[in-house]
Every structure is written in structure tokens, then in C-alpha cells.
Coordinates of C-alpha atoms and ligand atoms in Angstrom, one line a residue:
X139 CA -171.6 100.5 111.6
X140 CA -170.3 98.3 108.8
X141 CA -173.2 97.4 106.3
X142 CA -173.1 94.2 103.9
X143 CA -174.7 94.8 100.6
X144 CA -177.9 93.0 100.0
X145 CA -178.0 90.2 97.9
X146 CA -178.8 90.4 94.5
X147 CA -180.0 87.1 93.5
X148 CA -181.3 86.7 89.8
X149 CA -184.7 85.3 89.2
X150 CA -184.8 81.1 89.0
X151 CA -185.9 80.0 84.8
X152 CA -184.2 76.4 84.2
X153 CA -183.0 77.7 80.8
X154 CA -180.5 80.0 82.9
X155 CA -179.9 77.2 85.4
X156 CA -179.2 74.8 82.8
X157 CA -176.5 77.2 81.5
X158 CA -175.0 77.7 84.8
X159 CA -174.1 73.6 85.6
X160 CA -173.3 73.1 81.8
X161 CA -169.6 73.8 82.9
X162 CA -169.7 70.6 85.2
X163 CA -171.2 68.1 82.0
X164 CA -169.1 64.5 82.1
X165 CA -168.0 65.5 85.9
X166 CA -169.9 62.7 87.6
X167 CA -168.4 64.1 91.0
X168 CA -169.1 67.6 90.4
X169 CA -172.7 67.5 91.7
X170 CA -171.8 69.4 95.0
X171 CA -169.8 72.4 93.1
X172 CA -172.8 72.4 90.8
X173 CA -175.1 73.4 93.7
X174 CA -172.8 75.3 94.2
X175 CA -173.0 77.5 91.5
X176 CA -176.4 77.2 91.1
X177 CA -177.1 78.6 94.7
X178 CA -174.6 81.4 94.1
X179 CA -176.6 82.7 91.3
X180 CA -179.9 81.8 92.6
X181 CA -180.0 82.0 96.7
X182 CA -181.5 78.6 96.6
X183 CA -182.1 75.2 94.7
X184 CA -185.0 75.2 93.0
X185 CA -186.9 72.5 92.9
X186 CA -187.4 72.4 89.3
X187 CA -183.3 72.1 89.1
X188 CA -183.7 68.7 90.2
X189 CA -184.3 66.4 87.2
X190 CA -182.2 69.2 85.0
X191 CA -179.4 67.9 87.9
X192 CA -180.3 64.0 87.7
X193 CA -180.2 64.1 83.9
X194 CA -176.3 65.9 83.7
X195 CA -175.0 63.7 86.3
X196 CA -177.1 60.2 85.4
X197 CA -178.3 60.4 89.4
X198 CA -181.8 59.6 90.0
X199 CA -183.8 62.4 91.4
X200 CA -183.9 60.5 94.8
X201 CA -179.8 60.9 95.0
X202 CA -179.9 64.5 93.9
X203 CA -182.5 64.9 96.5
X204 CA -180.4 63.3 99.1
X205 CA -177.4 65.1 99.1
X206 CA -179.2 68.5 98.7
X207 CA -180.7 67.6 101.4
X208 CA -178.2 66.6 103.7
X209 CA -176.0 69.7 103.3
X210 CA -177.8 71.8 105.2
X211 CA -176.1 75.2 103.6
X212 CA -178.4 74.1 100.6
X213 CA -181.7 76.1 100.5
X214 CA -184.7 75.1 98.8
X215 CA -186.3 78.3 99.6
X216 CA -185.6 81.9 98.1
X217 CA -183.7 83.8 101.0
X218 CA -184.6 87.4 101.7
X219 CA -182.3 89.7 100.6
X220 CA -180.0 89.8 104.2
X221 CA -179.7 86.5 106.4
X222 CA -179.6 86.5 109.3
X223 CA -178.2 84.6 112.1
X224 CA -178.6 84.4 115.6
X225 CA -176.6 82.4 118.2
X226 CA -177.7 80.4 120.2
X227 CA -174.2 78.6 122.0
X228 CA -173.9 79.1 126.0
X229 CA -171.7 82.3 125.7
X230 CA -174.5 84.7 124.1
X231 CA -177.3 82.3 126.0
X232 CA -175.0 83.8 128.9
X233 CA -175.1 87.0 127.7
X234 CA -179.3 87.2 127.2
X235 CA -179.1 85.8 123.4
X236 CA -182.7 84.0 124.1
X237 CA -184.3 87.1 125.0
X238 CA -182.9 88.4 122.3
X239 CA -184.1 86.3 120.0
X240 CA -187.5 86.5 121.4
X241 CA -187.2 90.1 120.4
X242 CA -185.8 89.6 116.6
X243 CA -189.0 87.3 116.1
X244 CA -191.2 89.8 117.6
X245 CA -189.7 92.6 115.4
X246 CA -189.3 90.8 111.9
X247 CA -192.7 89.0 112.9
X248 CA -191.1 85.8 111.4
X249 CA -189.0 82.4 113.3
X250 CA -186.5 80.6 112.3
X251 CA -186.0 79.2 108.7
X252 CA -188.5 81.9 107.6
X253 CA -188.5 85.1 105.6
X254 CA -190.1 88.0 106.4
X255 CA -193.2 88.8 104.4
X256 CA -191.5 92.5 102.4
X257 CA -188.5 89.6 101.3
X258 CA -185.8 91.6 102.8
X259 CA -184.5 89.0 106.3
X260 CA -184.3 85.3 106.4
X261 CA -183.6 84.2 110.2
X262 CA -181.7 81.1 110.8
X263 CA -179.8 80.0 113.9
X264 CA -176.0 79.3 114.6
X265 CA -173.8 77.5 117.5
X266 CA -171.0 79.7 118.0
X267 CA -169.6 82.4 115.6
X268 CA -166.2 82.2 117.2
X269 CA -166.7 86.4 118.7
X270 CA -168.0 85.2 122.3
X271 CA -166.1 87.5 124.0
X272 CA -168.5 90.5 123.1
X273 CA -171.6 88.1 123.1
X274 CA -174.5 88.5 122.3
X275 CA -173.9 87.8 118.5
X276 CA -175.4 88.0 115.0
X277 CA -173.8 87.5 111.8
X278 CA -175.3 89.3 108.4
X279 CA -174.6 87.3 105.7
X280 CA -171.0 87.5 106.5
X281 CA -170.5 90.5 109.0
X282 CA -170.7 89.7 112.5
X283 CA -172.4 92.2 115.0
X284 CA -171.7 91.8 118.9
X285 CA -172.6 93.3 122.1
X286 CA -176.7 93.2 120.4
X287 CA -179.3 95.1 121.7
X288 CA -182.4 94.9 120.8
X289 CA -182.6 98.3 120.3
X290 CA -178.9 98.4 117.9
X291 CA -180.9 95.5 116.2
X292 CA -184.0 97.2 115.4
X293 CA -181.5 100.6 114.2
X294 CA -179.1 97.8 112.2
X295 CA -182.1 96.4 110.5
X296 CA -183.2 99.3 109.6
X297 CA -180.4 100.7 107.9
X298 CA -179.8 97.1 106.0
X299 CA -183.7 98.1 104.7
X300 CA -182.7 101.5 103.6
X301 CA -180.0 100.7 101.6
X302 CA -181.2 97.6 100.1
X303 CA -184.3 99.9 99.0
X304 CA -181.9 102.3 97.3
X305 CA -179.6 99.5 95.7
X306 CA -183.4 98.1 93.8
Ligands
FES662 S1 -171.4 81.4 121.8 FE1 -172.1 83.0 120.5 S2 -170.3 83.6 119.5 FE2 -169.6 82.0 120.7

């Protein structure tokens, strides 16, 4: 079983942030790659980015708002060290991907869009990861698992845990 590392986000300070988008000064376009960067080094936009953002591209906080809004890749929340994602397109709904799911919920004791409480999973949903021949599917940040069981979930989980712990 193929394991992705964890994430290794460093903690959000606006000093740092600053620093990160300075590259992108006098870019009026570059407000996308500077999310970007920002969620790259972060896991998430936080919300105390925004003015910092409105000020270095002359936006308003409103516009800023908007387009992190709108791409929906843009987090506004810390993500867990491992995302998740489960599919929910007719080939793994097929293939028992709802009672799956019902299972993952039960297990991380979290739903979609949410992080479980020890940090480590965020579960999000997908349409399709393009493997439905051996549905049902899951994708770890950027691994995908078929043919999921609950049972190789709960061992896959585990492991991700394990080594995450021993990569602190
Ligand atoms: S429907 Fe799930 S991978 Fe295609």
C-alpha cells in the first residue's frame, strides 16, 4: 500500500504571509497565483490575509473575497494533515460508494468539509477520479485507492496516522 506523506503546513502569522505574496507586488493579475502560494505554504487562506491581499493588489476586500470564494480549491479552513476524498459519481455509487461513505463518517466521526477533532483527516467529496473501473474510489491528497472496503479504509487510515505521528 503506497502512503502519501502528511502535510506539513507551517503555522499562519501575516508577517510570513506577507513575505510569501511580496513576489507578486505591481502584478495586478497575479491575485490567483498569490493564493496560490499562500495556500501552498499555509493549507488555507486565512482570513486575516484578506486586507494584506486587497492592499498589494488595490482590490477591495469584497473582490478578494469573491474570487477566493468562487474557486472552490480555496480553503478558508486549516485542513488536517491528509485529505480525503470520496466519490460520489454513478460508477462507485454502483459499486456501494454511499455505504461507504456512511462508514468513513462513522469511523472519522466527522462529514464532509470537516476535520476530524486529533487534526489528522479533512473529508471532502469528488465526481469522478477517472479509476471507475475498480470503483469504489478515494483519493489521499494525490494517491488514489480503489476497490475500498471499509475494512482496507479503517487499516489505510490507520497507517496514514502512524506515520504522520512519526514524521511530528
Ligand atoms: S465514478 Fe468514481 S472514479 Fe469514476
Amino acid at each position: 500500500m503506497q502512503l502519501v506523506q502528511p502535510a506539513n503546513h507551517r503555522e499562519f502569522s501575516l508577517e510570513h504571509a506577507s513575505e510569501v505574496v511580496e513576489e507578486f507586488r505591481g502584478q495586478p493579475s497575479a491575485l490567483i497565483n498569490a493564493l496560490h502560494k499562500l495556500q501552498e505554504t499555509f493549507g488555507y487562506i486565512d482570513e486575516a490575509a484578506m486586507p494584506m491581499l486587497a492592499k498589494l493588489f488595490n482590490l477591495s476586500r469584497a473582490e478578494v473575497h469573491g474570487v477566493t470564494s468562487f474557486y472552490h480549491d480555496f480553503r478558508r479552513q486549516k485542513p488536517g494533515r491528509f485529505t480525503i476524498k470520496v466519490c460520489q459519481a454513478e460508477a462507485c455509487q454502483a459499486m456501494g460508494s454511499e455505504a461507504l461513505t456512511d462508514a468513513i463518517q462513522k469511523h472519522l466521526g466527522c462529514s464532509f468539509h470537516e476535520t476530524t477533532a486529533d487534526g489528522m483527516f479533512t473529508l471532502e467529496k469528488v465526481y469522478c477520479l477517472g479509476n471507475c473501473a475498480c470503483s469504489p474510489n478515494i483519493m489521499v491528497d494525490k494517491q488514489t485507492y480503489g476497490r475500498v472496503t471499509e475494512k482496507s479504509f479503517k487499516t489505510l487510515t490507520s497507517a496514514l496516522a502512524a506515520k504522520a505521528s512519526g514524521a511530528k
